[in-house]
Each structure stands twice: as C-alpha cells, then as structure tokens.
CSV table of C-alpha atoms and ligand atoms in Angstrom, one decimal:
chain,number,residue,atom,x,y,z
A,1,MET,CA,30.3,-203.7,-77.4
A,2,GLU,CA,29.9,-199.9,-77.3
A,3,LEU,CA,26.9,-198.6,-75.5
A,4,VAL,CA,25.1,-196.0,-77.6
A,5,GLN,CA,23.0,-193.7,-75.4
A,6,ASP,CA,19.7,-192.6,-77.0
A,7,THR,CA,19.5,-188.9,-76.3
A,8,SER,CA,16.4,-188.2,-78.4
A,9,ARG,CA,12.9,-187.5,-76.9
A,10,PRO,CA,13.7,-187.4,-73.2
A,11,PRO,CA,10.8,-186.6,-70.8
A,12,LEU,CA,10.1,-183.0,-70.0
A,13,LYS,CA,11.9,-181.5,-67.0
A,14,TYR,CA,10.1,-179.0,-64.7
A,15,LEU,CA,11.8,-175.7,-63.8
A,16,LYS,CA,9.9,-173.5,-61.3
A,17,GLY,CA,6.8,-175.4,-62.2
A,18,ILE,CA,7.2,-175.0,-66.0
A,19,PRO,CA,7.7,-178.2,-68.0
A,20,MET,CA,10.5,-177.9,-70.5
A,21,VAL,CA,12.5,-179.9,-73.0
A,22,LYS,CA,15.1,-181.5,-70.6
A,23,TYR,CA,18.1,-179.9,-72.4
A,24,PHE,CA,16.5,-176.5,-72.5
A,25,ALA,CA,15.7,-176.7,-68.8
A,26,GLU,CA,19.3,-177.5,-68.1
A,27,ALA,CA,20.6,-174.6,-70.2
A,28,THR,CA,18.1,-172.2,-68.6
A,29,GLU,CA,19.5,-173.1,-65.1
A,30,THR,CA,23.0,-172.0,-66.3
A,31,LEU,CA,21.6,-168.8,-67.9
A,32,GLN,CA,20.9,-167.0,-64.7
A,33,ASN,CA,24.4,-165.4,-64.9
A,34,PHE,CA,23.7,-164.2,-68.5
A,35,GLN,CA,24.8,-160.6,-68.9
A,36,ALA,CA,22.5,-158.6,-71.1
A,37,PHE,CA,23.3,-155.1,-72.5
A,38,PRO,CA,20.7,-152.3,-73.0
A,39,ASP,CA,21.2,-152.4,-76.8
A,40,ASP,CA,20.4,-156.1,-77.1
A,41,LEU,CA,17.0,-156.9,-78.7
A,42,LEU,CA,15.0,-159.9,-77.6
A,43,VAL,CA,12.6,-161.8,-79.8
A,44,SER,CA,10.2,-163.6,-77.5
A,45,THR,CA,7.4,-166.0,-78.4
A,46,TYR,CA,5.5,-169.1,-77.3
A,47,PRO,CA,6.8,-171.7,-79.7
A,48,LYS,CA,5.3,-171.9,-83.2
A,49,SER,CA,4.1,-168.3,-83.2
A,50,GLY,CA,6.2,-166.7,-85.9
A,51,THR,CA,9.6,-166.5,-84.2
A,52,THR,CA,11.6,-167.3,-87.3
A,53,TRP,CA,9.6,-164.9,-89.4
A,54,VAL,CA,10.1,-161.9,-87.2
A,55,SER,CA,13.8,-162.9,-86.6
A,56,GLU,CA,14.5,-162.8,-90.3
A,57,ILE,CA,12.7,-159.5,-90.6
A,58,LEU,CA,14.8,-158.0,-87.8
A,59,ASP,CA,18.1,-159.3,-89.3
A,60,VAL,CA,17.3,-157.7,-92.7
A,61,ILE,CA,16.5,-154.4,-90.8
A,62,TYR,CA,19.7,-154.6,-88.9
A,63,GLN,CA,21.7,-155.3,-92.1
A,64,GLY,CA,20.0,-152.2,-93.7
A,65,GLY,CA,18.4,-154.4,-96.4
A,66,ASP,CA,21.6,-156.1,-97.5
A,67,LEU,CA,20.3,-159.6,-98.3
A,68,GLU,CA,23.7,-161.0,-99.0
A,69,LYS,CA,24.7,-160.3,-95.4
A,70,CYS,CA,21.6,-162.1,-94.3
A,71,ARG,CA,22.9,-165.2,-96.0
A,72,ARG,CA,26.0,-165.2,-93.7
A,73,ALA,CA,24.6,-168.0,-91.5
A,74,PRO,CA,21.4,-169.9,-90.6
A,75,ILE,CA,18.8,-167.9,-88.6
A,76,TYR,CA,19.5,-169.9,-85.4
A,77,ILE,CA,23.1,-168.6,-85.5
A,78,ARG,CA,22.4,-165.1,-86.6
A,79,VAL,CA,19.7,-164.8,-83.9
A,80,PRO,CA,20.9,-167.1,-81.1
A,81,PHE,CA,18.3,-169.1,-79.1
A,82,LEU,CA,19.2,-168.3,-75.5
A,83,GLU,CA,18.1,-171.5,-73.8
A,84,PHE,CA,18.9,-173.9,-76.7
A,85,LYS,CA,20.9,-177.0,-76.0
A,86,SER,CA,20.8,-180.4,-77.6
A,87,PRO,CA,23.3,-183.3,-77.9
A,88,GLY,CA,25.3,-183.0,-81.1
A,89,VAL,CA,24.3,-179.4,-82.0
A,90,PRO,CA,26.1,-176.3,-80.9
A,91,SER,CA,24.2,-174.6,-78.0
A,92,GLY,CA,22.3,-171.3,-78.6
A,93,MET,CA,24.9,-169.2,-76.7
A,94,SER,CA,28.0,-171.1,-78.0
A,95,SER,CA,31.0,-168.8,-78.6
A,96,SER,CA,31.0,-169.6,-82.3
A,97,SER,CA,27.7,-167.8,-82.9
A,98,GLY,CA,29.2,-164.5,-81.6
A,99,LYS,CA,30.8,-163.5,-84.9
A,100,TYR,CA,27.6,-164.0,-86.9
A,101,THR,CA,25.2,-162.1,-84.6
A,102,ALA,CA,23.9,-158.7,-85.6
A,103,THR,CA,25.4,-155.6,-83.8
A,104,PRO,CA,24.0,-154.9,-81.3
A,105,PRO,CA,22.8,-158.5,-80.8
A,106,LEU,CA,19.4,-160.0,-81.6
A,107,LEU,CA,18.5,-162.8,-79.2
A,108,LYS,CA,15.6,-165.3,-79.2
A,109,THR,CA,13.8,-167.0,-76.4
A,110,HIS,CA,10.6,-168.9,-75.7
A,111,LEU,CA,10.9,-168.6,-71.9
A,112,PRO,CA,8.0,-167.4,-69.8
A,113,VAL,CA,8.7,-164.2,-68.0
A,114,SER,CA,9.4,-166.0,-64.7
A,115,LEU,CA,12.4,-167.9,-66.3
A,116,VAL,CA,13.9,-165.0,-68.3
A,117,PRO,CA,17.4,-164.1,-67.1
A,118,GLN,CA,17.0,-161.2,-64.8
A,119,SER,CA,19.7,-159.1,-66.5
A,120,LEU,CA,17.5,-158.8,-69.6
A,121,LEU,CA,14.7,-157.2,-67.4
A,122,HIS,CA,17.1,-155.1,-65.3
A,123,GLN,CA,18.8,-153.7,-68.4
A,124,LYS,CA,15.4,-152.9,-69.9
A,125,VAL,CA,16.3,-154.7,-73.1
A,126,LYS,CA,13.7,-154.1,-75.8
A,127,VAL,CA,11.5,-157.1,-76.6
A,128,ILE,CA,9.5,-157.9,-79.7
A,129,TYR,CA,6.9,-160.4,-78.6
A,130,VAL,CA,4.8,-162.3,-81.3
A,131,ALA,CA,1.6,-164.1,-80.3
A,132,CYS,CA,-0.5,-166.3,-82.5
A,133,ASN,CA,-3.9,-167.8,-81.9
A,134,PRO,CA,-3.6,-171.0,-79.9
A,135,LYS,CA,-5.5,-173.3,-82.3
A,136,ASP,CA,-3.0,-172.8,-85.0
A,137,VAL,CA,-0.1,-172.9,-82.5
A,138,ALA,CA,-1.3,-176.3,-81.2
A,139,VAL,CA,-1.5,-177.8,-84.7
A,140,SER,CA,1.9,-176.4,-85.6
A,141,TYR,CA,3.4,-177.5,-82.3
A,142,TYR,CA,2.0,-181.0,-82.8
A,143,ASN,CA,3.6,-181.3,-86.2
A,144,PHE,CA,6.8,-179.8,-84.8
A,145,HIS,CA,7.0,-182.5,-82.1
A,146,ASN,CA,6.9,-185.1,-84.8
A,147,MET,CA,10.0,-183.6,-86.5
A,148,ALA,CA,12.0,-182.1,-83.7
A,149,LYS,CA,13.5,-184.9,-81.7
A,150,VAL,CA,14.2,-183.0,-78.5
A,151,HIS,CA,10.5,-183.1,-77.7
A,152,PRO,CA,8.7,-186.1,-76.2
A,153,ASP,CA,6.7,-188.2,-78.6
A,154,PRO,CA,3.5,-186.2,-79.1
A,155,GLY,CA,1.2,-189.3,-79.2
A,156,THR,CA,-2.1,-188.9,-81.0
A,157,TRP,CA,-3.4,-185.4,-81.9
A,158,ASP,CA,-6.2,-185.8,-79.4
A,159,SER,CA,-3.9,-186.6,-76.5
A,160,PHE,CA,-1.5,-183.8,-77.6
A,161,LEU,CA,-4.3,-181.3,-77.7
A,162,GLU,CA,-5.3,-182.3,-74.1
A,163,LYS,CA,-1.7,-181.8,-73.0
A,164,PHE,CA,-1.5,-178.4,-74.8
A,165,MET,CA,-4.7,-177.2,-73.1
A,166,ASP,CA,-3.4,-178.3,-69.7
A,167,GLY,CA,0.0,-176.6,-70.2
A,168,LYS,CA,1.8,-179.9,-70.1
A,169,VAL,CA,4.0,-179.3,-73.1
A,170,SER,CA,7.4,-177.6,-73.3
A,171,TYR,CA,7.2,-174.0,-72.0
A,172,GLY,CA,4.0,-174.7,-70.2
A,173,SER,CA,0.7,-173.0,-70.7
A,174,TRP,CA,0.1,-170.9,-73.8
A,175,TYR,CA,-2.4,-168.9,-71.8
A,176,GLN,CA,0.1,-168.0,-69.1
A,177,HIS,CA,2.8,-167.1,-71.6
A,178,VAL,CA,0.7,-164.7,-73.7
A,179,LYS,CA,-0.8,-163.1,-70.6
A,180,GLU,CA,2.5,-162.7,-68.7
A,181,TRP,CA,4.3,-161.0,-71.6
A,182,TRP,CA,1.2,-158.8,-72.1
A,183,GLU,CA,1.3,-157.8,-68.4
A,184,LEU,CA,5.0,-157.1,-68.7
A,185,SER,CA,4.4,-154.7,-71.6
A,186,ARG,CA,2.9,-152.2,-69.2
A,187,SER,CA,6.2,-151.7,-67.4
A,188,HIS,CA,8.9,-152.9,-69.9
A,189,PRO,CA,9.6,-151.9,-73.5
A,190,VAL,CA,7.7,-154.7,-75.3
A,191,LEU,CA,6.3,-154.4,-78.8
A,192,TYR,CA,3.4,-156.9,-78.7
A,193,LEU,CA,2.7,-158.2,-82.2
A,194,PHE,CA,0.2,-160.8,-83.6
A,195,TYR,CA,1.0,-163.4,-86.3
A,196,GLU,CA,-2.4,-162.7,-87.7
A,197,ASP,CA,-1.7,-159.0,-88.2
A,198,MET,CA,1.6,-159.9,-89.9
A,199,LYS,CA,-0.3,-162.2,-92.3
A,200,GLU,CA,-2.9,-159.5,-92.9
A,201,ASN,CA,-0.6,-156.6,-93.6
A,202,LEU,CA,3.1,-157.3,-93.2
A,203,LYS,CA,4.3,-153.8,-94.3
A,204,ARG,CA,2.2,-152.2,-91.6
A,205,GLU,CA,3.8,-154.5,-89.0
A,206,ILE,CA,7.3,-153.9,-90.4
A,207,ARG,CA,6.7,-150.1,-89.9
A,208,LYS,CA,5.6,-150.7,-86.3
A,209,ILE,CA,8.9,-152.6,-85.7
A,210,LEU,CA,10.9,-149.7,-87.3
A,211,GLY,CA,9.0,-147.2,-85.1
A,212,PHE,CA,9.7,-149.3,-82.0
A,213,LEU,CA,13.4,-149.6,-82.9
A,214,GLY,CA,13.5,-145.8,-83.5
A,215,CYS,CA,14.9,-146.3,-87.1
A,216,SER,CA,13.6,-145.6,-90.5
A,217,LEU,CA,14.3,-147.3,-93.8
A,218,PRO,CA,13.4,-146.2,-97.4
A,219,GLU,CA,10.1,-147.6,-98.7
A,220,GLU,CA,12.0,-149.7,-101.3
A,221,ILE,CA,13.7,-151.6,-98.4
A,222,VAL,CA,10.4,-152.2,-96.7
A,223,ASP,CA,9.1,-153.6,-100.0
A,224,LEU,CA,12.3,-155.8,-100.2
A,225,ILE,CA,11.8,-157.1,-96.6
A,226,GLU,CA,8.2,-158.0,-97.4
A,227,GLN,CA,9.2,-160.0,-100.5
A,228,HIS,CA,12.3,-161.6,-98.9
A,229,THR,CA,10.3,-162.8,-95.8
A,230,SER,CA,7.3,-164.2,-97.7
A,231,PHE,CA,6.5,-167.8,-96.6
A,232,LYS,CA,7.5,-169.1,-100.1
A,233,LYS,CA,10.9,-167.4,-100.0
A,234,MET,CA,11.7,-168.4,-96.5
A,235,LYS,CA,10.7,-172.0,-97.2
A,236,GLU,CA,13.1,-172.1,-100.1
A,237,ASN,CA,15.9,-170.4,-98.2
A,238,PRO,CA,18.3,-172.8,-96.4
A,239,MET,CA,19.3,-169.9,-94.1
A,240,THR,CA,15.8,-169.7,-92.7
A,241,ASN,CA,14.2,-173.2,-93.3
A,242,TYR,CA,16.2,-175.1,-90.7
A,243,THR,CA,17.3,-177.8,-93.3
A,244,THR,CA,21.0,-177.1,-92.3
A,245,LEU,CA,20.4,-178.9,-88.9
A,246,PRO,CA,21.2,-182.6,-88.8
A,247,SER,CA,18.2,-184.9,-89.4
A,248,HIS,CA,18.7,-186.6,-86.0
A,249,HIS,CA,17.7,-183.2,-84.6
A,250,MET,CA,15.0,-182.1,-87.1
A,251,ASP,CA,13.5,-184.7,-89.4
A,252,HIS,CA,12.0,-182.7,-92.3
A,253,SER,CA,10.6,-186.0,-93.8
A,254,ALA,CA,8.3,-186.2,-90.8
A,255,SER,CA,7.1,-182.6,-91.2
A,256,PRO,CA,8.9,-179.6,-92.7
A,257,PHE,CA,9.8,-176.7,-90.4
A,258,MET,CA,8.2,-174.3,-92.9
A,259,ARG,CA,5.0,-176.3,-93.0
A,260,LYS,CA,2.0,-174.2,-94.2
A,261,GLY,CA,2.4,-170.7,-92.8
A,262,ILE,CA,-1.3,-169.9,-92.8
A,263,ILE,CA,-4.0,-168.9,-90.4
A,264,GLY,CA,-6.9,-171.3,-89.9
A,265,ASP,CA,-5.1,-174.5,-90.7
A,266,TRP,CA,-6.5,-175.7,-87.4
A,267,LYS,CA,-9.8,-176.3,-89.2
A,268,ASN,CA,-8.2,-179.1,-91.1
A,269,THR,CA,-7.1,-180.9,-87.8
A,270,PHE,CA,-9.7,-180.1,-85.0
A,271,THR,CA,-12.8,-182.2,-84.9
A,272,VAL,CA,-16.1,-180.4,-84.2
A,273,ALA,CA,-16.0,-181.8,-80.6
A,274,GLN,CA,-12.4,-180.7,-80.0
A,275,ASN,CA,-13.2,-177.3,-81.3
A,276,GLU,CA,-16.2,-176.9,-79.0
A,277,ARG,CA,-14.2,-178.0,-76.0
A,278,PHE,CA,-11.4,-175.7,-76.9
A,279,ASP,CA,-13.6,-172.7,-77.3
A,280,ALA,CA,-15.2,-173.3,-73.8
A,281,HIS,CA,-11.7,-173.7,-72.3
A,282,TYR,CA,-10.4,-170.6,-74.1
A,283,ALA,CA,-13.4,-168.5,-72.9
A,284,LYS,CA,-12.7,-169.4,-69.3
A,285,LYS,CA,-8.9,-168.9,-69.5
A,286,MET,CA,-9.0,-165.6,-71.3
A,287,ALA,CA,-12.0,-164.1,-69.4
A,288,GLY,CA,-11.2,-160.5,-68.3
A,289,TYR,CA,-8.2,-160.1,-70.6
A,290,ASP,CA,-8.1,-157.4,-73.2
A,291,LEU,CA,-6.2,-159.7,-75.5
A,292,ASN,CA,-8.1,-160.7,-78.7
A,293,PHE,CA,-7.0,-163.4,-81.0
A,294,ARG,CA,-8.4,-164.0,-84.5
A,295,TRP,CA,-9.0,-167.6,-85.7
A,296,GLN,CA,-9.0,-166.6,-89.3
A,297,VAL,CA,-8.2,-163.4,-91.3
B,1,LIG,P1,3.1,-173.8,-89.5
B,1,LIG,O1,3.7,-175.0,-88.8
B,1,LIG,O2,1.7,-173.5,-89.1
B,1,LIG,O3,3.3,-173.8,-91.0
B,1,LIG,P2,8.2,-170.5,-85.1
B,1,LIG,O4,9.2,-169.8,-86.0
B,1,LIG,O5,7.8,-169.6,-84.0
B,1,LIG,O6,8.7,-171.9,-84.8
B,1,LIG,O7,6.9,-170.6,-86.0
B,1,LIG,C1,6.8,-171.6,-87.0
B,1,LIG,C2,5.5,-171.3,-87.8
B,1,LIG,O8,5.6,-170.0,-88.5
B,1,LIG,C3,5.3,-172.4,-88.8
B,1,LIG,O9,3.9,-172.5,-88.9
B,1,LIG,C4,5.9,-171.7,-90.0
B,1,LIG,O10,5.5,-172.3,-91.3
B,1,LIG,C5,5.5,-170.3,-89.8
B,1,LIG,N1,6.3,-169.3,-90.6
B,1,LIG,C6,7.6,-169.3,-90.7
B,1,LIG,N2,8.0,-168.3,-91.6
B,1,LIG,C7,6.8,-167.8,-92.1
B,1,LIG,C8,6.5,-166.7,-93.0
B,1,LIG,N3,7.5,-166.1,-93.6
B,1,LIG,N4,5.3,-166.4,-93.3
B,1,LIG,C9,4.3,-167.1,-92.6
B,1,LIG,N5,4.5,-168.1,-91.7
B,1,LIG,C10,5.7,-168.4,-91.4
C-alpha cells in the first residue's frame, strides 16, 4: 500500500525566535545567499495588510497602465513571494517566474527585518511597506488560516486571538513587525503606507507611490489604476484573487482570499470583552511609538 504523506498544516517552525510556516522557514534559510539589485523593489507587509492590493497597483504602474500586460500571470508569479514554499506549488523564487516578473523586478515578503536577506538591505533596495490596524489583520488572518492549508489549524477565534496577541502565529508579533519596519524607514528607503489611508483616498496613495518611485503617469492612468484595483474588480479577477492555486493549497470554499476588503470588520467578530482586552494590550505595546492606527475610517 502506498503511504501518502500529509503535508498540510504542519506545526510552525522557529527561525531566530520567529515562528513561521514550516515551509517558509525552510525557504528563508536558503535565501541568505539571495542576490538583490539596487533597482529591485520590495513590497513588505505583515500578512493580511494589503499586500496583494499594493502589488497589483505596482504592476500596473510598471506596465505603464497596460492592463492586458497585467493579465500575463497571477499576481504571485508577477510579484514573486521571496520565502514562499509549499508542497505541490512552485516556490516563490522558482526560475519559471523570472519571465513574468516586471523589469526591474517587484518582490514580496512578509519577513520581519531580522530575517530579510542582507543583500536587500545592503543594496538599499526601495521598500513599500503597508501596515493595517491589528484588529482587522487578526480577523483576516484567522479566516486566511481556515483556507490556506500551509498554516496550522487556527482553532477557535478566541484561541487564535490569544496567539495573535502573543505573537505565536506565522511571522510572529504584529507589533514587532510594524515597529521594526518603521524604525528601518529612518535609515533605509521605505515608503510606509497604511491600508486605512488606501481605503480612504486611493489616488492620493497612488501619487505617493509614484513620487517615491520617481515616476509620473498621466491622470487618466491614475484613474485607471484606481478602478482596476477596486476590491470588486480584484475579487473578480483570476489574476489577483488567488483562485488559480490548487484547492489543497487554498480552499476558497472555507473563506475566499478576497474576503471583505473593508476596515472595521473586526466589530463583527470581536466580543466586547475581547475588544477591551485587546485595547489594553495594544496601549501597552504601542506606548511611546509615533505610529497611529485607525480602527475605522
Ligand atoms: P479581508 O480578509 O479583510 O477581506 P494580503 O494581500 O496582505 O494577504 O491582504 C488581504 C486582505 O486585503 C484581505 O482582507 C483582502 O480582502 C484585502 N484586499 C485585497 N485586495 C483589496 C482591494 N483591492 N481593496 C481592499 N482590500 C483588498
């Protein structure tokens, strides 16, 4: 009888004290020889903070507003996920993605600063960091755990929230992540964006991105990017909604990748008691930081 190994939902693996999806931790170990180039652009986020959204915006900018070119491959191939590895799915840095990446390349990571391949820092690669308030991130991450089978089973919402607050989920503490990248922005070219600002006024944020990249686009293209990257359009678009991945990897019947795309959805999930506990914890963890998150817009 053939022995079929179950490769889904392995326990997290710690790397330099950071818990990670086992396969991503293994890939990160092999990334230390990764060679970056000064023209690369890195999209960095804590998971569930708007990575896919800003990646699509950037690819449209890089393609000069040519939407047909943006349909050349799914977003995870156009903007390779540095530390991605999972059985039965091509790795983030597989050689096949090379021909679909933008020129110069756009790359994506969720790694905390301490695990980022050194070459990206030495080469002063520009980074676009997107942060989102941790209540909406926790809810989105919980639903994502249910559908993305590389993660451990999230258990109940209450137990997941405890783990999230303790930093015992993949990529560790949300607090540490947003603070470390904020600190880095003082010495490294990092454009620090907020998901809430993107929801509030996307064109303003697109213009910030263009300024950071040192490029300009006609106003009609900025309008086009705004329309093309609306939640509704991206949810319908197979090149951005992750439905092209096999269901053993992402099970959209458990929860779609493009789930709600709103700020304040946490109010539908947090109990009053959970919210009070979270607020007290947040106040302690963020004390002394000039980083302000909005819980609704
Ligand atoms: P929800 O689960 O709250 O709906 P990431 O790309 O970092 O994994 O983040 C995923 C979250 O961003 C999901 O949040 C997803 O719906 C949301 N998202 C993706 N594209 C979006 C868009 N164009 N506008 C608003 N939210 C978007």
